GROMACS .gro file of C-alpha atoms in nm:
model
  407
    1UNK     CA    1  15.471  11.522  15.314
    2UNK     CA    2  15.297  11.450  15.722
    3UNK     CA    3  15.024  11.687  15.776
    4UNK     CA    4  15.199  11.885  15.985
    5UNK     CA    5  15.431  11.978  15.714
    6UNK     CA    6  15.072  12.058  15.506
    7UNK     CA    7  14.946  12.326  15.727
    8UNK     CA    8  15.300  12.501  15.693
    9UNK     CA    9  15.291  12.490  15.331
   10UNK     CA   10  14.872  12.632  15.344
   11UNK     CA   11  15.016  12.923  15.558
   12UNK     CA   12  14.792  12.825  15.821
   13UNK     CA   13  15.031  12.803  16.103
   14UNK     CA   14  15.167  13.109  16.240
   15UNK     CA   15  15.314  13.007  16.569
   16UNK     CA   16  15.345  12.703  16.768
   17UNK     CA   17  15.504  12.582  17.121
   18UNK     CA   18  15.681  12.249  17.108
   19UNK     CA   19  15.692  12.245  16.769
   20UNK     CA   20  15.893  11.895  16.762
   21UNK     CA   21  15.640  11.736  16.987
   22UNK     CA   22  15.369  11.853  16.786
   23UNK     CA   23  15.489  11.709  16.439
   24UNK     CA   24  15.512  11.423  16.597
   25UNK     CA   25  15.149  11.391  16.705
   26UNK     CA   26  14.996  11.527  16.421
   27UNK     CA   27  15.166  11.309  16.175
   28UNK     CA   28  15.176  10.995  16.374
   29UNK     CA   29  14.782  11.031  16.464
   30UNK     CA   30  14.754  11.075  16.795
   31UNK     CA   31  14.703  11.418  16.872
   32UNK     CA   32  14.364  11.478  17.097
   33UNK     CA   33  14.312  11.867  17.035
   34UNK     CA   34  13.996  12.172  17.064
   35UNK     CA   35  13.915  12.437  16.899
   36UNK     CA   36  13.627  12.625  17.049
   37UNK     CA   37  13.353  12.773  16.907
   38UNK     CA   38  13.147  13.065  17.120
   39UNK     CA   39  12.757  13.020  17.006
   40UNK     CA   40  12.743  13.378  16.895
   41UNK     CA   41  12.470  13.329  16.653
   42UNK     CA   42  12.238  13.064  16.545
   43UNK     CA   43  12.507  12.952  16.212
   44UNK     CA   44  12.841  12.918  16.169
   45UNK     CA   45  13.036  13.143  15.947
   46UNK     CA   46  13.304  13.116  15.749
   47UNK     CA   47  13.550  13.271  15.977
   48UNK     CA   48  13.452  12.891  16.155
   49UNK     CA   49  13.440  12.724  15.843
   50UNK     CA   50  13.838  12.728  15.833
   51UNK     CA   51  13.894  12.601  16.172
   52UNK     CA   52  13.628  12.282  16.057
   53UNK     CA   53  13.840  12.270  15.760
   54UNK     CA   54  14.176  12.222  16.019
   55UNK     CA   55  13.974  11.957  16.172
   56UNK     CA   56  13.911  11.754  15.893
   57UNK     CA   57  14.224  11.744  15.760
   58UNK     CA   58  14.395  11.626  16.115
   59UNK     CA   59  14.105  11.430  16.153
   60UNK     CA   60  14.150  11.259  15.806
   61UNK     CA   61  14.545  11.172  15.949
   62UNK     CA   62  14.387  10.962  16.243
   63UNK     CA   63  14.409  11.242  16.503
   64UNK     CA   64  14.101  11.305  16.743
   65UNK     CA   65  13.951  11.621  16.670
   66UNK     CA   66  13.731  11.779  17.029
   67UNK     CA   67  13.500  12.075  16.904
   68UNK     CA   68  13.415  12.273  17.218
   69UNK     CA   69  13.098  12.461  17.155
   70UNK     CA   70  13.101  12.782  17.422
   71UNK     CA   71  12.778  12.780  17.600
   72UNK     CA   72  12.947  12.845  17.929
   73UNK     CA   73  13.214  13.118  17.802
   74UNK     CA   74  12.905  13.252  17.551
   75UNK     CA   75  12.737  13.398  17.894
   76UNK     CA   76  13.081  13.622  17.980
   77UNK     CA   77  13.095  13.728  17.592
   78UNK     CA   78  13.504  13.729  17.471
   79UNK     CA   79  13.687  14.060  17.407
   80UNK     CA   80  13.917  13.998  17.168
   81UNK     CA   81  13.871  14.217  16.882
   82UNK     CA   82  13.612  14.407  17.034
   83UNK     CA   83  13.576  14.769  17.137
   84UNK     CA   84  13.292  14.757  17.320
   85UNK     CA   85  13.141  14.473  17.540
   86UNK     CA   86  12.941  14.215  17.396
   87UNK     CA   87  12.552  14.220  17.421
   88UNK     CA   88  12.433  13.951  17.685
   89UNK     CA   89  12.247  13.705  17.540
   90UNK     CA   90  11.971  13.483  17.738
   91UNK     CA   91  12.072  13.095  17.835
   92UNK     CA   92  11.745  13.017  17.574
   93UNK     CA   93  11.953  13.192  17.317
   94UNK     CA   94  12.269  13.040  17.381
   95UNK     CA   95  12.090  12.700  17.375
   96UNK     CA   96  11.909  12.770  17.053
   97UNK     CA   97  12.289  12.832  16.901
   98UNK     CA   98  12.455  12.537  17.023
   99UNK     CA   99  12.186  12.353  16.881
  100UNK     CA  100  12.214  12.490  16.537
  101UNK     CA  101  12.587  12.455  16.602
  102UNK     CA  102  12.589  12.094  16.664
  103UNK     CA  103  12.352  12.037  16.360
  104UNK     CA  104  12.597  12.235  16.110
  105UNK     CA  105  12.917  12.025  16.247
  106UNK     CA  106  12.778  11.689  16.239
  107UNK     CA  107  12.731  11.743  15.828
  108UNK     CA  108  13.083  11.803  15.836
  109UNK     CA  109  13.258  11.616  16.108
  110UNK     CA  110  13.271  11.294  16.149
  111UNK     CA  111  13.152  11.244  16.544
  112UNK     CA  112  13.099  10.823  16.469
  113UNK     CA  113  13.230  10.549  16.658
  114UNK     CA  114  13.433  10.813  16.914
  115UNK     CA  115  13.597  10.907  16.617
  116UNK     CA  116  13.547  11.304  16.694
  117UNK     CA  117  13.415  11.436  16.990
  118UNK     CA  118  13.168  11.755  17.040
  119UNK     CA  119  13.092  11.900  17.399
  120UNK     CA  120  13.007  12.258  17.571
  121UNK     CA  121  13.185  12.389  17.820
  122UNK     CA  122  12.885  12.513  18.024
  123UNK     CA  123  12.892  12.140  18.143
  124UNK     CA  124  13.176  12.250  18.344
  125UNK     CA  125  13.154  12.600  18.378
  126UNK     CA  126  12.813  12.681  18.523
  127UNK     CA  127  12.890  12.401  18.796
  128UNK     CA  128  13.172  12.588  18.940
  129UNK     CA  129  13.138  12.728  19.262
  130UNK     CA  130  13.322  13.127  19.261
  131UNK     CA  131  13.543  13.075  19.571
  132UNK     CA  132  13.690  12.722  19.453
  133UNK     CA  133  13.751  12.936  19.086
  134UNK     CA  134  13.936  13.222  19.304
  135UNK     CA  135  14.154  12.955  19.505
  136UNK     CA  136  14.187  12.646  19.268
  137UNK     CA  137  14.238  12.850  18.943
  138UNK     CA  138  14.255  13.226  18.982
  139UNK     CA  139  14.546  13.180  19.228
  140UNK     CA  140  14.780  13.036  18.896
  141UNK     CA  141  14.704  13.366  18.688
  142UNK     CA  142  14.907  13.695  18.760
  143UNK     CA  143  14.681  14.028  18.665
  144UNK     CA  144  15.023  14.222  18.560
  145UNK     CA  145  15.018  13.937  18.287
  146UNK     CA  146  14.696  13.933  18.152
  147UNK     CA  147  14.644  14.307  18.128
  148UNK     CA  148  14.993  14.286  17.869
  149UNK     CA  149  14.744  14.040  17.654
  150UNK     CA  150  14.635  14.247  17.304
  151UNK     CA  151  14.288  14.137  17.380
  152UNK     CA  152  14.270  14.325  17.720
  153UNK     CA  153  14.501  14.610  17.586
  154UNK     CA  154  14.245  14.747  17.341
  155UNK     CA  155  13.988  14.787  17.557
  156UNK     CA  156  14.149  14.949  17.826
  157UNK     CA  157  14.106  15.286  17.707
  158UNK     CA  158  13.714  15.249  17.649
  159UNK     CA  159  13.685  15.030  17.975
  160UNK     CA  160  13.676  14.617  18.054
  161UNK     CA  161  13.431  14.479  18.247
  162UNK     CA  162  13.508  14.238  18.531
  163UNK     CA  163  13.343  14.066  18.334
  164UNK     CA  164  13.497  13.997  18.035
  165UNK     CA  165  13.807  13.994  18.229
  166UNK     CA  166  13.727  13.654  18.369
  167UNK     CA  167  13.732  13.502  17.993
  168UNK     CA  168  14.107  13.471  17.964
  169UNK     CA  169  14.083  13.226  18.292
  170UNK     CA  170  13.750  13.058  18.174
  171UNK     CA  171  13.918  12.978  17.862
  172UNK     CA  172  14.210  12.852  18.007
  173UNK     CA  173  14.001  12.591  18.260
  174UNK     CA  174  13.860  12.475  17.956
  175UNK     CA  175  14.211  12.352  17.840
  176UNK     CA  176  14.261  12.225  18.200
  177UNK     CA  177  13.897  11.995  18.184
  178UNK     CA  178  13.937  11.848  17.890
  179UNK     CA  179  14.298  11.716  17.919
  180UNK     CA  180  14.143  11.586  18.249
  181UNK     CA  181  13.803  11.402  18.072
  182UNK     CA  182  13.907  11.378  17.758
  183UNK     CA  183  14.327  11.336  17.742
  184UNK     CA  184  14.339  11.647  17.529
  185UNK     CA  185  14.654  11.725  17.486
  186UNK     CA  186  14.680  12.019  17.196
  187UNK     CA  187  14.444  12.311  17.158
  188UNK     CA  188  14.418  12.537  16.808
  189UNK     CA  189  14.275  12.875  16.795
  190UNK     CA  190  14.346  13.201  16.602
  191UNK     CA  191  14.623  13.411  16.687
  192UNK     CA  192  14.395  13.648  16.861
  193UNK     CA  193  14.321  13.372  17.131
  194UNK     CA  194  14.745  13.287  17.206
  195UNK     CA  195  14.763  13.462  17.506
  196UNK     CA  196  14.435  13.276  17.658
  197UNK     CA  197  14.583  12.954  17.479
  198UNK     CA  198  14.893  13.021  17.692
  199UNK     CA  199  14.707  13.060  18.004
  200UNK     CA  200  14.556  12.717  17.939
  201UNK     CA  201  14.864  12.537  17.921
  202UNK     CA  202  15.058  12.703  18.189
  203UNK     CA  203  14.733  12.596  18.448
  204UNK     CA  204  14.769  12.294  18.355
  205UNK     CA  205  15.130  12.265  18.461
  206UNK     CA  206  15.067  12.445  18.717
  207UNK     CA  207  14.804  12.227  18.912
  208UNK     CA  208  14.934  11.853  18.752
  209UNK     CA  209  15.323  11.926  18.731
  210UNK     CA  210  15.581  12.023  18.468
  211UNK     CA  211  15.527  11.691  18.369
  212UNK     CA  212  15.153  11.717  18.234
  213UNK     CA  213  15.169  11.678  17.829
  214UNK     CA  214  14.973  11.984  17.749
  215UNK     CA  215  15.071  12.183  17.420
  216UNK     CA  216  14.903  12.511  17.249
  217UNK     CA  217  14.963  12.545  16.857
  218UNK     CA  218  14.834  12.877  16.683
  219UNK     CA  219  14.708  12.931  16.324
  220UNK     CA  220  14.602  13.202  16.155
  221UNK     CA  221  14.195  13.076  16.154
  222UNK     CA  222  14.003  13.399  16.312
  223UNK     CA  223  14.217  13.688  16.169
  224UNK     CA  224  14.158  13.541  15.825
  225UNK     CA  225  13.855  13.410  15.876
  226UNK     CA  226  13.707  13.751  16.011
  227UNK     CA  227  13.837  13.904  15.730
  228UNK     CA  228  13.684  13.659  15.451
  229UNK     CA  229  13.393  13.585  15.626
  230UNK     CA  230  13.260  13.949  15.638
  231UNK     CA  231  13.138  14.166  15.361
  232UNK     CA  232  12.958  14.487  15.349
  233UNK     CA  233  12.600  14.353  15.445
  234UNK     CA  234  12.740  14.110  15.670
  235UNK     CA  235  12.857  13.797  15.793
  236UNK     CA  236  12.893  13.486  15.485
  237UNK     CA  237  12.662  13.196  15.669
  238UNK     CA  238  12.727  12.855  15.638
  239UNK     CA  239  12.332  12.820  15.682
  240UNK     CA  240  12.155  12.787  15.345
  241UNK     CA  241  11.868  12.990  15.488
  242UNK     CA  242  12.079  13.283  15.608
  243UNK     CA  243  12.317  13.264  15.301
  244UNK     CA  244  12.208  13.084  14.991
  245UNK     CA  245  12.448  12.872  14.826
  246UNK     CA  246  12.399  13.105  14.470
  247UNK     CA  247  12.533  13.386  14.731
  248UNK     CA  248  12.805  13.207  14.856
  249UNK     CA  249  12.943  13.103  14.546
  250UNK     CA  250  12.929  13.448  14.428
  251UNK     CA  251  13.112  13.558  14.705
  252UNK     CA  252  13.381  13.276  14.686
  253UNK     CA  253  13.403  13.397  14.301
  254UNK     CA  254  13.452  13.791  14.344
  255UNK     CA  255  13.715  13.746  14.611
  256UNK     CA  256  13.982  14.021  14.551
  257UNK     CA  257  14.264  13.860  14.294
  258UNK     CA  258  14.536  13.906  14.555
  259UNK     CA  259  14.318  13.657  14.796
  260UNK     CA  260  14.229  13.379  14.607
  261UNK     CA  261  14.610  13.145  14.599
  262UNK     CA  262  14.559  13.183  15.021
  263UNK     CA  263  14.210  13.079  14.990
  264UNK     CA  264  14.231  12.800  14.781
  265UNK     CA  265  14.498  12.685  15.041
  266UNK     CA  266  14.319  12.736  15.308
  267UNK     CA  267  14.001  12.636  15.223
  268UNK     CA  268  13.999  12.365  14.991
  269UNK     CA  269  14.134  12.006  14.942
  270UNK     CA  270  14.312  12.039  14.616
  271UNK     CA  271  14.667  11.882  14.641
  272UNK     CA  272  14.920  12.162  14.690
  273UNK     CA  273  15.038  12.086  14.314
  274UNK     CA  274  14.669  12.180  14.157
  275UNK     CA  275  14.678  12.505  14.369
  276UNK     CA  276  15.062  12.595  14.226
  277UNK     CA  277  14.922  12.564  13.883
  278UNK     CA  278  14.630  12.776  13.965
  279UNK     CA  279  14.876  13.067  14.108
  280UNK     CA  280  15.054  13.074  13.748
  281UNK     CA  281  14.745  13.220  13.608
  282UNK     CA  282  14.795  13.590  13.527
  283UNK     CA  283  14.533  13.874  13.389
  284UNK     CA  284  14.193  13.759  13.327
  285UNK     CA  285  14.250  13.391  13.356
  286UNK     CA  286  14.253  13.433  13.731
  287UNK     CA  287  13.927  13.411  13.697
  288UNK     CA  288  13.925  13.059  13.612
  289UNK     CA  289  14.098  13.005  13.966
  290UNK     CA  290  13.818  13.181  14.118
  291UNK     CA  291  13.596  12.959  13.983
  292UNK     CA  292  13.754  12.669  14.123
  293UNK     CA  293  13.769  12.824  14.458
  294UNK     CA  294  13.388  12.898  14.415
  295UNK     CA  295  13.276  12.551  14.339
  296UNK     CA  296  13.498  12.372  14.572
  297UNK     CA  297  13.416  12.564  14.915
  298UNK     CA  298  13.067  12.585  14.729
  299UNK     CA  299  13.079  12.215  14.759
  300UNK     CA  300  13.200  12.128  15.056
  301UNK     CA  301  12.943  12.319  15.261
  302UNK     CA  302  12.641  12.299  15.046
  303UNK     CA  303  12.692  11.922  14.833
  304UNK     CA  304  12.798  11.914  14.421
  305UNK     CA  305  12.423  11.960  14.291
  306UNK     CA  306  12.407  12.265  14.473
  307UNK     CA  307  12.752  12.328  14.367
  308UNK     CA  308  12.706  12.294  14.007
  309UNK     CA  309  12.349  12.523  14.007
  310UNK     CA  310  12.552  12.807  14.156
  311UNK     CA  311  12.801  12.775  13.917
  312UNK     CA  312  12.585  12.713  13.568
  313UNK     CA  313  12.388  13.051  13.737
  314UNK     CA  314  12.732  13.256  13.796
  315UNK     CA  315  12.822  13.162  13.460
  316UNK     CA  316  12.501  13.256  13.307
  317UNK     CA  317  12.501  13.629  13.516
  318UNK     CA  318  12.892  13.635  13.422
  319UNK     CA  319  12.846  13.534  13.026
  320UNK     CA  320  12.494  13.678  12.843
  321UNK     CA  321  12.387  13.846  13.176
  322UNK     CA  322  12.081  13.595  13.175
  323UNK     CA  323  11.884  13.515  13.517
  324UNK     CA  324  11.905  13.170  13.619
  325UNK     CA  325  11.615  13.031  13.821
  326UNK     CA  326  11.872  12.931  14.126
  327UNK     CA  327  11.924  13.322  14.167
  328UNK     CA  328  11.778  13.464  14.509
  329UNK     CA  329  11.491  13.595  14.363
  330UNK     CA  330  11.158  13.830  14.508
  331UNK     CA  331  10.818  13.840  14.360
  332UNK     CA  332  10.664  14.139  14.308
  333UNK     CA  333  10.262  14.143  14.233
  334UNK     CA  334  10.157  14.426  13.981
  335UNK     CA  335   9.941  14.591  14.226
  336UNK     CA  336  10.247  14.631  14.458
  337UNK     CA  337  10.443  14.786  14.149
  338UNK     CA  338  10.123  15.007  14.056
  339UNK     CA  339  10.280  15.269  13.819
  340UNK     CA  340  10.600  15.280  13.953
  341UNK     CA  341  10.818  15.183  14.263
  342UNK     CA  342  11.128  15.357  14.421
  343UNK     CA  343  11.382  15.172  14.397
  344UNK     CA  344  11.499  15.226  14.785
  345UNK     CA  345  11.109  15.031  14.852
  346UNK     CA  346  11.196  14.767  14.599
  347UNK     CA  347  11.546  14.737  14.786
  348UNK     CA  348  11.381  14.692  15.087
  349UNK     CA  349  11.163  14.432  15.017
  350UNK     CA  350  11.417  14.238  14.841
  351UNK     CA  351  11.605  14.250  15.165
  352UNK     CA  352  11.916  14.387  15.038
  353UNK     CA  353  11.868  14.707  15.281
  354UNK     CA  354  11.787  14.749  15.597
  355UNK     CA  355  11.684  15.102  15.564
  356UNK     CA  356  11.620  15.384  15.333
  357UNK     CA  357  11.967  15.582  15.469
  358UNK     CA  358  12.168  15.229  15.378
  359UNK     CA  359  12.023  15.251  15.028
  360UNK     CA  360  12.084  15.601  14.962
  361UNK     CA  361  12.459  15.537  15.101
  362UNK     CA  362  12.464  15.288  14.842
  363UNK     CA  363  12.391  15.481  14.571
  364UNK     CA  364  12.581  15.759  14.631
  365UNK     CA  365  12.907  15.583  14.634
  366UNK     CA  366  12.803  15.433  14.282
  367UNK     CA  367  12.684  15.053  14.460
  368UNK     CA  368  12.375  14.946  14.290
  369UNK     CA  369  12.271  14.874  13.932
  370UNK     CA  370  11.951  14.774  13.782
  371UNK     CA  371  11.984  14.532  13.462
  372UNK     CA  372  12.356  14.633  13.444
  373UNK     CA  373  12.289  15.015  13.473
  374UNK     CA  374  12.463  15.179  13.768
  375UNK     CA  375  12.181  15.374  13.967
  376UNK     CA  376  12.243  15.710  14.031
  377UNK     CA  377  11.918  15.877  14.138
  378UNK     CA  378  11.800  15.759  14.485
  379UNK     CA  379  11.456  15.838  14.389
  380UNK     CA  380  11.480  15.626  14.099
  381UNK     CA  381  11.146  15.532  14.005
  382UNK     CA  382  11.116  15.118  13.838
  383UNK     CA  383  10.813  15.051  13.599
  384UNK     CA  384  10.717  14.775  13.425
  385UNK     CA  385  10.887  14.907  13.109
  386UNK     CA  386  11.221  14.810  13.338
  387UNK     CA  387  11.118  14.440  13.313
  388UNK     CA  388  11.236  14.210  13.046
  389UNK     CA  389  11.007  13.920  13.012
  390UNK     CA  390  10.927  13.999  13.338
  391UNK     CA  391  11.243  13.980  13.557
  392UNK     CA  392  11.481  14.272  13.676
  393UNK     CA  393  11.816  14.211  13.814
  394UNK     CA  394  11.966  14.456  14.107
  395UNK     CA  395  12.319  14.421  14.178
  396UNK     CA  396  12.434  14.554  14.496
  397UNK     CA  397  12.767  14.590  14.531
  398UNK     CA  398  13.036  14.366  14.323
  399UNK     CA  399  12.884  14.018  14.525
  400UNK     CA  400  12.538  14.031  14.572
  401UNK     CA  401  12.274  14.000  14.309
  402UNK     CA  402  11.925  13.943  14.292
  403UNK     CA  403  11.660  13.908  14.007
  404UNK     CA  404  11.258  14.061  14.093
  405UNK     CA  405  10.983  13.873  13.918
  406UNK     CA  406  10.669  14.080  13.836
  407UNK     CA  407  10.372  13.850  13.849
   0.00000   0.00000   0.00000
């Protein structure tokens, strides 16, 4: 089986333009291709995590992976999926996010001997000058056309900036400069990106001729990866400091059942043939597929030893309901605990709230638990008669738990 024929069977490829050309490239090696990745915050997520996963495996079949890190595109803000318009962040921020970008990819990638390349588009984009981007590039793109793209459609009704309507062409000169510099000559994105992927490939045709070997292929990475890399509290960070790797297993291993086959395809390395024995688990033993899912993305982001402490601590929480000393944990000093302390205050400083109303919420709908006990007063005082040998678990939600030491 090529690698093209590997994506198909992951469900990772939704649609595709020259699909003949394509398998070709892919599976021969010589495919030069982007995927972009807008700076939005200072980690990657896992919504990104899949596309680096893509990368790896075409990179691991001899093709040239390009990661494009937004910094240029970052300042506009993209409107896809959004109903309202992005906040504007400062060129310091941006900067400050590329950088953790590039740090995050390099652990993953590998960018040695040319065999990867990773570049911004601001190189580019802040040099151009507006009236050669209204004749050179804006001239190729028809406005009747771009307002029919699902992107631009869902705003209309609450308004699109001028703005943000200049991303669809900004994304599509990015296409056009690096099959210039680079010979890039495929570009991957989500399916929410097609029609900007589209605009990309028709400018370059445009400007170098029908005969410019451009292509646009489109998988399924930021529909599915928005959906598993969000939870209740949040985005799941590839950072260790924003999500620890005891969290991210334990999200990886409470993934709804119906979710964990595509994941494990998706997201792993396991040879198709592991994964088909996995799917014929039924009842309870899917959890032992959730397991593997855990420990292998687990893994990959975070290295085995910190693989294997997640996991002896999941199974620990999941078995006797023991603590395990690689569960995020909070100290709490007896004079802060004094007689008692509500447990919205105790939330709080655990930083699994934000707030007393998000706590409350919480509760009411039957969301926390203390030591296995589902909390259902919101002015529930905790005492040190709660403590056993001096550690309290709180479980918020069906993912994220974390143990208090009094000391």
């Amino acid at each position: 089986m090529g690698v093209y024929e590997e994506l198909v069977e992951r469900d990772l490829i939704a649609q595709v333009t020259d699909e003949e050309e394509i398998r070709e490239l892919v599976n021969s090696g010589k495919a030069v291709f982007y995927i972009g990745f807008d700076p939005t915050a200072d980690s990657l997520h896992v919504g990104h995590f899949m596309a680096l996963c893509l990368m790896k495996r075409l990179q691991m079949a001899g093709n040239k992976p390009i990661a494009l890190i937004g910094g240029g595109t970052a300042m506009i803000g993209d409107p896809s999926g959004r109903t309202d318009m992005r906040q504007m962040m400062t060129q310091e921020t941006i900067q400050h996010n590329v950088d953790c970008f590039k740090k995050q990819m390099s652990r993953f990638i590998d960018f040695s001997e040319d065999k990867a390349l990773l570049v911004n588009n601001a190189d580019w984009l802040t040099s151009l000058n507006y009236i050669d981007v209204l004749r050179e590039v804006g001239a190729h793109f028809s406005v009747n056309r771009m307002l029919t793209a699902e992107c631009y459609k869902q705003r209309m009704e609450k308004g699109l900036s001028f703005l943000e309507f200049n991303y669809m062409i900004m994304q599509s000169y990015d296409f056009y400069a690096l099959y210039q510099k680079y010979g890039c000559n495929m570009q991957f994105g989500g399916d929410d990106q097609w029609s900007n992927m589209l605009g990309g490939t028709e400018l370059i045709r445009r400007k170098l001729g029908k005969d410019a070997y451009a292509m646009t292929i489109n998988l399924l990475l930021n529909s599915e990866g928005k959906k598993m890399g969000k939870t209740q509290s949040g985005a799941v960070w590839l950072s260790a400091e924003k999500t620890s790797p005891y969290e991210f297993y334990q999200y990886w291993r409470n993934v709804d059942d119906s979710d964990v086959i595509k994941c494990l395809k998706m997201l792993t390395f396991l040879p198709l043939e592991e994964i088909a024995r996995l799917a014929k688990l039924e009842g309870a033993e899917i959890n032992k597929a959730k397991e593997v899912l855990a420990f292998e993305v687990t893994k990959l982001i975070h290295g085995e030893e910190e693989a294997v402490k997640a996991q002896n601590s999941a199974r620990a929480l999941f078995g006797a309901g023991a603590t395990d000393e690689n569960m995020p944990s909070t100290d709490l000093t007896k004079d802060e605990l004094g007689e008692s302390i509500s447990i919205l205050d105790l939330m709080i400083k655990c930083g699994l709230i934000s707030s007393k109303g998000e706590g409350r919420r919480l509760i009411t709908q039957g969301g926390v638990s203390v030591n296995d006990s589902k909390v259902t007063d919101v002015f529930l005082p905790i005492s040190e008669n709660d403590f056993n040998n001096n550690e309290l678990v709180i479980k918020k939600g069906k993912k994220v738990y974390h143990k208090v030491n009094l000391c």
